[in-house]
Amino acid sequence: MRFSVIHLKCETALDTLRNRHGTITDTTAAVSARTERNRDAAAAFTEHLLPHTQKLLATARSAIDSMPPARHHGAWLLLLDDLDHAATHIHRILTDTTPPGSGAAREQHRALWPYLTAWAEHSLVLTNLVGQHRTPAPEFTGHQQAAWTDRAHAARERGELEPFESWYDAQGRLITLAYLVEDDASTVVVLAGDLDEPHWQVLGQDDNEYRAGQSAPPPVPPGVLRPRVSRYQQHITAPEVRVQDLIHDVAVAHQSGDVAEALFAATDDTAHAAGPLVHLSSLVRTAGEFADALDTRQGRNAAAHLNFIAGQLGSLTRELHQTAEELSAAVGVLPPHRAPHPRLLTTPAPASPTTRPPSTAAPATAPVRHR
């Protein structure tokens, strides 16, 4: 958590230094932000984790050894080896004592960053494996389990079973904590199985959320959608104009071509400059991929809905692009009566006179002309 806060602080600072096209305009400030990030991350790791790395890794490995065999154990062991490798390099780099704030210290912190990110990235894996040594409460069996399971199924049918947290245990079971509501009172039940399938059961019960979680089988490390993607790696993406900027461009436009350009930017589907609508469609499709990877009935249903929405977004993007082409071909311009408002004056200026000032009175003897 501490590492994530440090990383987010740096990323937020860098975002303030980018122009609308994603380019950092103040490289000195960017270097300073990254230097501060590297220093704070190194200090946090040195203080809280460095003395305990080998003990944590040994405890995690022993947890895997005690589990029923599973195909993903090899991947977890490889991650632990990766953390062991990172810890070795961290210890090696820190053997050199550098004066605080010196160039050598900044270079040392920069060299530590890749190894620190490995520990930050896989901290949940390590934490969950170490947590396997916690002993859960005995699970319900026999008549007790049957009675509680019947009550939970009945509450599910009434819409009064409210899941709020899920994980997998070492036996490969999907464990869920849920509120079971009966007669305006609720308790927390520990469930095993896919709630959208018929054969899930109640393993335990408690009136307190924390105690219920502690009494349940401990969670094993959750999976990831994209194994090679890291939240801490540098995101090298094509610059994208923000939707707010496109709205502003339309609001201040005079020509229809200017509006068409904003719509073209929003619907651009080229690899080097994809527009916001294209990115939105990609987001929805990726969310659908995640939902399908849950391997539950509800996840598959959500995936189908998300993929349908992504298809609609694709159709909308194509139609909007076509409309932009029509608007561009129109070569329109706003009529002059849509004049801008003044920025300083709050009342209209006095109108200029439209008649001549009265002339000197004519002599009384002058003849009067009649129509």
Coordinates of C-alpha atoms in Angstrom, one line a residue:
M1 CA 0.0 0.0 0.0
R2 CA 2.8 2.4 0.9
F3 CA 4.5 1.7 -2.4
S4 CA 1.3 2.3 -4.4
V5 CA 0.8 5.7 -2.7
I6 CA 4.3 6.7 -3.5
H7 CA 3.9 5.6 -7.1
L8 CA 0.5 7.4 -7.5
K9 CA 1.9 10.6 -6.1
C10 CA 4.6 10.6 -8.8
E11 CA 2.2 9.7 -11.6
T12 CA -0.1 12.5 -10.5
A13 CA 2.7 15.0 -10.5
L14 CA 3.8 13.9 -14.0
D15 CA 0.2 14.2 -15.3
T16 CA 0.2 17.9 -14.3
L17 CA 3.3 18.4 -16.5
R18 CA 1.8 17.0 -19.7
N19 CA 0.2 19.1 -22.4
R20 CA -3.0 18.0 -24.1
H21 CA -1.0 15.8 -26.4
G22 CA 0.6 13.9 -23.6
T23 CA 4.0 15.4 -23.9
I24 CA 5.9 16.4 -20.7
T25 CA 6.6 20.1 -20.9
D26 CA 8.8 20.5 -17.8
T27 CA 11.5 17.8 -17.9
T28 CA 13.3 19.2 -14.8
A29 CA 10.2 18.9 -12.7
A30 CA 9.6 15.4 -14.1
V31 CA 13.1 14.3 -13.2
S32 CA 12.5 15.7 -9.7
A33 CA 9.2 13.8 -9.3
R34 CA 10.8 10.5 -10.3
T35 CA 13.8 11.1 -8.0
E36 CA 11.5 11.7 -5.1
R37 CA 9.6 8.5 -5.9
N38 CA 12.7 6.4 -6.1
R39 CA 14.0 7.8 -2.8
D40 CA 10.8 7.3 -0.9
A41 CA 10.3 3.8 -2.3
A42 CA 13.8 2.8 -1.3
A43 CA 13.4 4.2 2.2
A44 CA 10.1 2.4 2.7
F45 CA 11.4 -0.9 1.6
T46 CA 14.6 -0.7 3.6
E47 CA 12.7 0.2 6.8
H48 CA 9.8 -2.3 6.6
L49 CA 10.7 -5.2 4.4
L50 CA 14.4 -5.6 3.8
P51 CA 15.1 -7.4 7.2
H52 CA 12.3 -9.9 6.6
T53 CA 12.6 -10.9 2.9
Q54 CA 14.1 -14.3 3.4
K55 CA 11.7 -15.3 6.2
L56 CA 8.7 -14.2 4.1
L57 CA 9.8 -16.2 1.1
A58 CA 10.5 -19.3 3.2
T59 CA 7.1 -19.0 4.8
A60 CA 5.4 -18.6 1.4
R61 CA 7.2 -21.6 0.0
S62 CA 6.2 -23.8 2.9
A63 CA 2.6 -22.8 2.4
I64 CA 2.6 -24.0 -1.2
D65 CA 4.2 -27.3 0.0
S66 CA 1.3 -27.9 2.4
M67 CA -1.5 -27.3 -0.2
P68 CA -3.2 -29.9 -2.3
P69 CA -1.5 -30.1 -5.7
A70 CA -2.6 -27.6 -8.3
R71 CA -1.4 -26.6 -11.8
H72 CA -0.7 -23.0 -10.7
H73 CA 1.8 -23.9 -8.0
G74 CA 4.7 -23.8 -10.4
A75 CA 3.8 -20.2 -11.4
W76 CA 3.6 -19.1 -7.8
L77 CA 7.0 -20.7 -7.1
L78 CA 8.5 -18.9 -10.1
L79 CA 7.1 -15.6 -8.7
L80 CA 8.8 -16.4 -5.3
D81 CA 12.0 -17.1 -7.1
D82 CA 11.6 -13.8 -8.9
L83 CA 11.2 -12.0 -5.6
D84 CA 14.2 -13.8 -4.2
H85 CA 16.3 -12.7 -7.2
A86 CA 15.1 -9.1 -6.7
A87 CA 15.9 -9.2 -3.0
T88 CA 19.4 -10.4 -3.7
H89 CA 20.0 -7.4 -6.0
I90 CA 18.5 -5.0 -3.5
H91 CA 20.8 -6.2 -0.8
R92 CA 23.8 -6.0 -3.2
I93 CA 22.9 -2.4 -4.3
L94 CA 22.5 -1.2 -0.7
T95 CA 25.9 -2.5 0.4
D96 CA 27.3 0.8 -1.0
T97 CA 26.9 3.6 1.5
T98 CA 26.0 6.9 -0.2
P99 CA 25.7 10.4 1.3
P100 CA 22.0 11.4 1.5
G101 CA 20.9 13.7 -1.3
S102 CA 24.1 13.1 -3.4
G103 CA 24.2 12.1 -7.0
A104 CA 25.4 8.7 -6.0
A105 CA 22.4 8.2 -3.7
R106 CA 20.0 9.3 -6.5
E107 CA 21.7 6.8 -8.9
Q108 CA 21.4 4.1 -6.2
H109 CA 17.7 4.7 -5.8
R110 CA 17.2 4.7 -9.5
A111 CA 18.9 1.3 -9.8
L112 CA 16.7 -0.1 -7.0
W113 CA 13.4 0.9 -8.7
P114 CA 13.0 -2.1 -11.0
Y115 CA 13.6 -4.6 -8.1
L116 CA 11.3 -2.7 -5.7
T117 CA 8.5 -2.7 -8.3
A118 CA 8.8 -6.5 -8.4
W119 CA 8.1 -6.7 -4.7
A120 CA 5.3 -4.2 -4.9
E121 CA 3.7 -5.9 -7.9
H122 CA 3.6 -9.3 -6.2
S123 CA 3.0 -8.3 -2.6
L124 CA -0.5 -9.7 -2.7
V125 CA 0.8 -13.1 -3.9
L126 CA 3.3 -13.1 -1.0
T127 CA 0.8 -11.9 1.6
N128 CA -1.9 -14.5 0.6
L129 CA 0.7 -17.3 0.7
V130 CA 2.0 -16.3 4.1
G131 CA -1.6 -16.1 5.3
Q132 CA -2.2 -19.8 4.5
H133 CA -0.7 -20.6 7.9
R134 CA -3.7 -19.1 9.6
T135 CA -6.0 -21.9 10.9
P136 CA -9.7 -21.4 9.9
A137 CA -12.6 -22.3 12.1
P138 CA -14.1 -25.8 11.7
E139 CA -16.6 -25.9 8.9
F140 CA -20.3 -26.7 9.3
T141 CA -21.2 -30.3 8.7
G142 CA -24.2 -32.6 8.7
H143 CA -27.5 -31.2 9.9
Q144 CA -26.0 -27.8 10.9
Q145 CA -24.7 -27.3 7.4
A146 CA -27.9 -28.5 5.7
A147 CA -30.0 -26.1 7.9
W148 CA -27.9 -23.0 7.2
T149 CA -27.6 -23.9 3.5
D150 CA -31.4 -24.1 3.2
R151 CA -31.8 -20.8 4.9
A152 CA -29.2 -19.2 2.6
H153 CA -30.8 -20.6 -0.5
A154 CA -34.2 -19.3 0.6
A155 CA -32.8 -15.9 1.3
R156 CA -31.2 -16.0 -2.2
E157 CA -34.6 -16.7 -3.8
R158 CA -36.1 -13.7 -1.8
G159 CA -33.3 -11.4 -2.9
E160 CA -32.0 -11.1 0.7
L161 CA -28.6 -12.8 0.4
E162 CA -26.1 -10.0 -0.3
P163 CA -22.5 -11.1 -1.2
F164 CA -19.8 -8.6 -0.5
E165 CA -16.4 -10.4 -0.8
S166 CA -15.1 -13.4 -2.7
W167 CA -11.8 -15.4 -3.1
Y168 CA -10.5 -18.9 -3.9
D169 CA -9.1 -21.2 -1.2
A170 CA -6.3 -23.7 -1.4
Q171 CA -8.8 -26.5 -2.3
G172 CA -9.9 -24.5 -5.4
R173 CA -13.3 -23.6 -3.9
L174 CA -14.9 -20.1 -4.5
I175 CA -15.4 -18.7 -1.0
T176 CA -17.9 -15.8 -0.6
L177 CA -18.9 -13.7 2.4
A178 CA -22.5 -12.6 2.3
Y179 CA -25.1 -10.9 4.5
L180 CA -28.1 -13.2 5.1
V181 CA -31.1 -11.1 5.9
E182 CA -34.1 -12.5 7.8
D183 CA -36.9 -10.5 9.5
D184 CA -35.0 -7.2 9.2
A185 CA -31.9 -8.8 11.0
S186 CA -28.8 -9.9 9.2
T187 CA -25.8 -12.2 9.9
V188 CA -22.7 -12.9 7.9
V189 CA -22.4 -16.4 6.3
V190 CA -19.4 -18.0 4.6
L191 CA -20.3 -19.7 1.4
A192 CA -18.5 -22.2 -0.9
G193 CA -19.3 -22.5 -4.6
D194 CA -20.7 -20.5 -7.5
L195 CA -23.9 -18.8 -6.2
D196 CA -25.4 -18.9 -9.7
E197 CA -25.1 -22.7 -9.7
P198 CA -27.3 -25.0 -7.5
H199 CA -24.8 -26.8 -5.3
W200 CA -23.2 -24.1 -3.1
Q201 CA -23.1 -24.6 0.6
V202 CA -22.7 -22.6 3.9
L203 CA -19.4 -23.3 5.7
G204 CA -19.8 -21.0 8.6
Q205 CA -21.6 -18.0 10.2
D206 CA -20.7 -15.0 12.4
D207 CA -22.4 -11.7 13.3
N208 CA -19.2 -9.8 12.5
E209 CA -17.7 -9.3 9.1
Y210 CA -14.1 -9.4 10.2
R211 CA -14.5 -12.5 12.4
A212 CA -16.4 -14.2 9.6
G213 CA -13.5 -13.5 7.2
Q214 CA -11.0 -14.8 9.7
S215 CA -12.9 -18.0 10.4
A216 CA -13.2 -18.7 6.6
P217 CA -10.6 -20.7 4.6
P218 CA -7.8 -18.1 3.8
P219 CA -7.6 -16.8 0.3
V220 CA -4.9 -17.9 -2.2
P221 CA -3.4 -15.3 -4.6
P222 CA -6.0 -14.2 -7.1
G223 CA -5.3 -14.4 -10.8
V224 CA -4.7 -11.6 -13.3
L225 CA -6.2 -11.0 -16.7
R226 CA -2.9 -10.1 -18.5
P227 CA 0.1 -11.9 -16.9
R228 CA 2.7 -9.6 -18.5
V229 CA 1.1 -6.3 -17.6
S230 CA 2.3 -4.4 -14.5
R231 CA 0.6 -1.5 -12.8
Y232 CA 4.1 0.0 -12.2
Q233 CA 5.5 -0.3 -15.8
Q234 CA 5.8 2.9 -17.8
H235 CA 2.7 3.3 -20.1
I236 CA 3.9 4.2 -23.5
T237 CA 0.7 5.1 -25.4
A238 CA -0.2 7.3 -28.3
P239 CA -1.2 10.8 -27.2
E240 CA -4.9 11.3 -27.0
V241 CA -7.0 14.5 -27.0
R242 CA -9.3 14.6 -24.0
V243 CA -13.0 14.5 -24.5
Q244 CA -13.3 17.8 -22.5
D245 CA -10.9 19.4 -25.0
L246 CA -13.0 18.2 -28.0
I247 CA -16.1 19.5 -26.4
H248 CA -14.4 22.9 -25.9
D249 CA -13.2 22.9 -29.6
V250 CA -16.8 22.4 -30.7
A251 CA -18.1 25.1 -28.3
V252 CA -15.8 27.7 -29.7
A253 CA -16.0 26.6 -33.4
H254 CA -17.1 28.9 -36.2
Q255 CA -16.9 26.5 -39.2
S256 CA -18.5 23.1 -39.6
G257 CA -15.1 21.8 -40.6
D258 CA -13.8 22.6 -37.0
V259 CA -16.6 20.5 -35.6
A260 CA -16.0 17.7 -38.0
E261 CA -12.3 17.6 -37.0
A262 CA -13.3 17.2 -33.3
L263 CA -15.6 14.3 -34.3
F264 CA -12.9 12.8 -36.4
A265 CA -10.5 12.9 -33.4
A266 CA -13.1 11.2 -31.2
T267 CA -13.7 8.4 -33.7
D268 CA -10.2 8.0 -35.1
D269 CA -9.4 4.2 -35.1
T270 CA -5.8 4.4 -36.4
A271 CA -3.1 2.6 -34.3
H272 CA -1.1 5.7 -33.6
A273 CA -4.0 8.1 -32.6
A274 CA -7.0 6.2 -31.5
G275 CA -9.9 8.4 -30.4
P276 CA -11.8 8.3 -27.1
L277 CA -14.7 6.3 -28.5
V278 CA -12.3 3.7 -29.8
H279 CA -10.6 3.5 -26.4
L280 CA -14.0 3.2 -24.7
S281 CA -14.9 0.3 -27.0
S282 CA -11.6 -1.3 -26.1
L283 CA -12.2 -0.8 -22.4
V284 CA -15.6 -2.4 -22.6
R285 CA -14.2 -5.4 -24.6
T286 CA -11.4 -5.8 -22.0
A287 CA -14.0 -5.7 -19.2
G288 CA -15.9 -8.4 -21.1
E289 CA -12.7 -10.5 -21.3
F290 CA -12.2 -10.1 -17.6
A291 CA -15.9 -11.1 -16.8
D292 CA -15.6 -14.2 -19.0
A293 CA -12.3 -15.2 -17.2
L294 CA -14.2 -15.3 -13.9
D295 CA -15.5 -18.8 -14.9
T296 CA -18.8 -18.2 -13.3
R297 CA -22.3 -18.1 -14.7
Q298 CA -22.8 -14.4 -13.7
G299 CA -19.4 -13.6 -15.2
R300 CA -20.3 -15.2 -18.5
N301 CA -23.6 -13.3 -18.6
A302 CA -21.8 -10.1 -17.9
A303 CA -19.3 -10.8 -20.6
A304 CA -22.0 -11.4 -23.2
H305 CA -23.6 -8.0 -22.2
L306 CA -20.3 -6.2 -22.4
N307 CA -19.4 -7.7 -25.8
F308 CA -22.9 -6.6 -27.1
I309 CA -22.3 -3.1 -25.8
A310 CA -18.8 -3.0 -27.4
G311 CA -20.4 -3.9 -30.7
Q312 CA -22.9 -1.1 -30.3
L313 CA -20.1 1.3 -29.5
G314 CA -18.4 0.2 -32.7
S315 CA -21.5 0.8 -34.8
L316 CA -21.9 4.2 -33.1
T317 CA -18.3 5.1 -33.8
R318 CA -18.7 4.3 -37.5
E319 CA -22.0 6.2 -37.8
L320 CA -20.5 9.2 -36.0
H321 CA -17.5 9.2 -38.3
Q322 CA -19.8 9.1 -41.3
T323 CA -21.7 12.1 -39.9
A324 CA -18.5 14.0 -39.4
E325 CA -17.7 13.4 -43.1
E326 CA -21.1 14.8 -44.0
L327 CA -20.6 17.8 -41.7
S328 CA -17.2 18.5 -43.2
A329 CA -18.5 18.3 -46.8
A330 CA -21.3 20.8 -45.8
V331 CA -18.7 23.7 -45.5
G332 CA -21.0 25.5 -43.1
V333 CA -20.5 28.6 -41.0
L334 CA -22.5 30.0 -38.2
P335 CA -24.7 33.0 -39.1
P336 CA -23.6 36.4 -37.9
H337 CA -26.6 37.0 -35.7
R338 CA -25.1 34.5 -33.2
A339 CA -22.7 37.3 -32.0
P340 CA -20.6 36.6 -29.0
H341 CA -21.4 38.4 -25.7
P342 CA -19.1 41.1 -24.4
R343 CA -16.7 40.1 -21.7
L344 CA -16.5 43.4 -19.8
L345 CA -19.6 45.4 -20.5
T346 CA -22.8 44.3 -18.8
T347 CA -25.3 46.7 -20.5
P348 CA -25.7 47.5 -24.2
A349 CA -24.1 50.7 -25.5
P350 CA -26.5 53.6 -26.3
A351 CA -27.9 53.4 -29.8
S352 CA -26.6 56.0 -32.3
P353 CA -29.2 58.7 -33.3
T354 CA -31.2 57.9 -36.5
T355 CA -32.8 61.4 -37.1
R356 CA -31.3 64.8 -37.6
P357 CA -31.4 67.3 -34.7
P358 CA -34.3 69.8 -35.1
S359 CA -33.3 72.9 -37.2
T360 CA -34.1 76.6 -36.5
A361 CA -37.8 77.4 -36.7
A362 CA -39.0 78.7 -40.0
P363 CA -40.4 82.4 -40.3
A364 CA -44.1 82.6 -39.4
T365 CA -44.8 84.0 -42.9
A366 CA -43.4 80.9 -44.6
P367 CA -46.1 79.1 -46.6
V368 CA -47.5 76.0 -45.1
R369 CA -47.2 72.9 -47.4
H370 CA -50.1 70.5 -47.3
R371 CA -50.1 67.0 -48.6

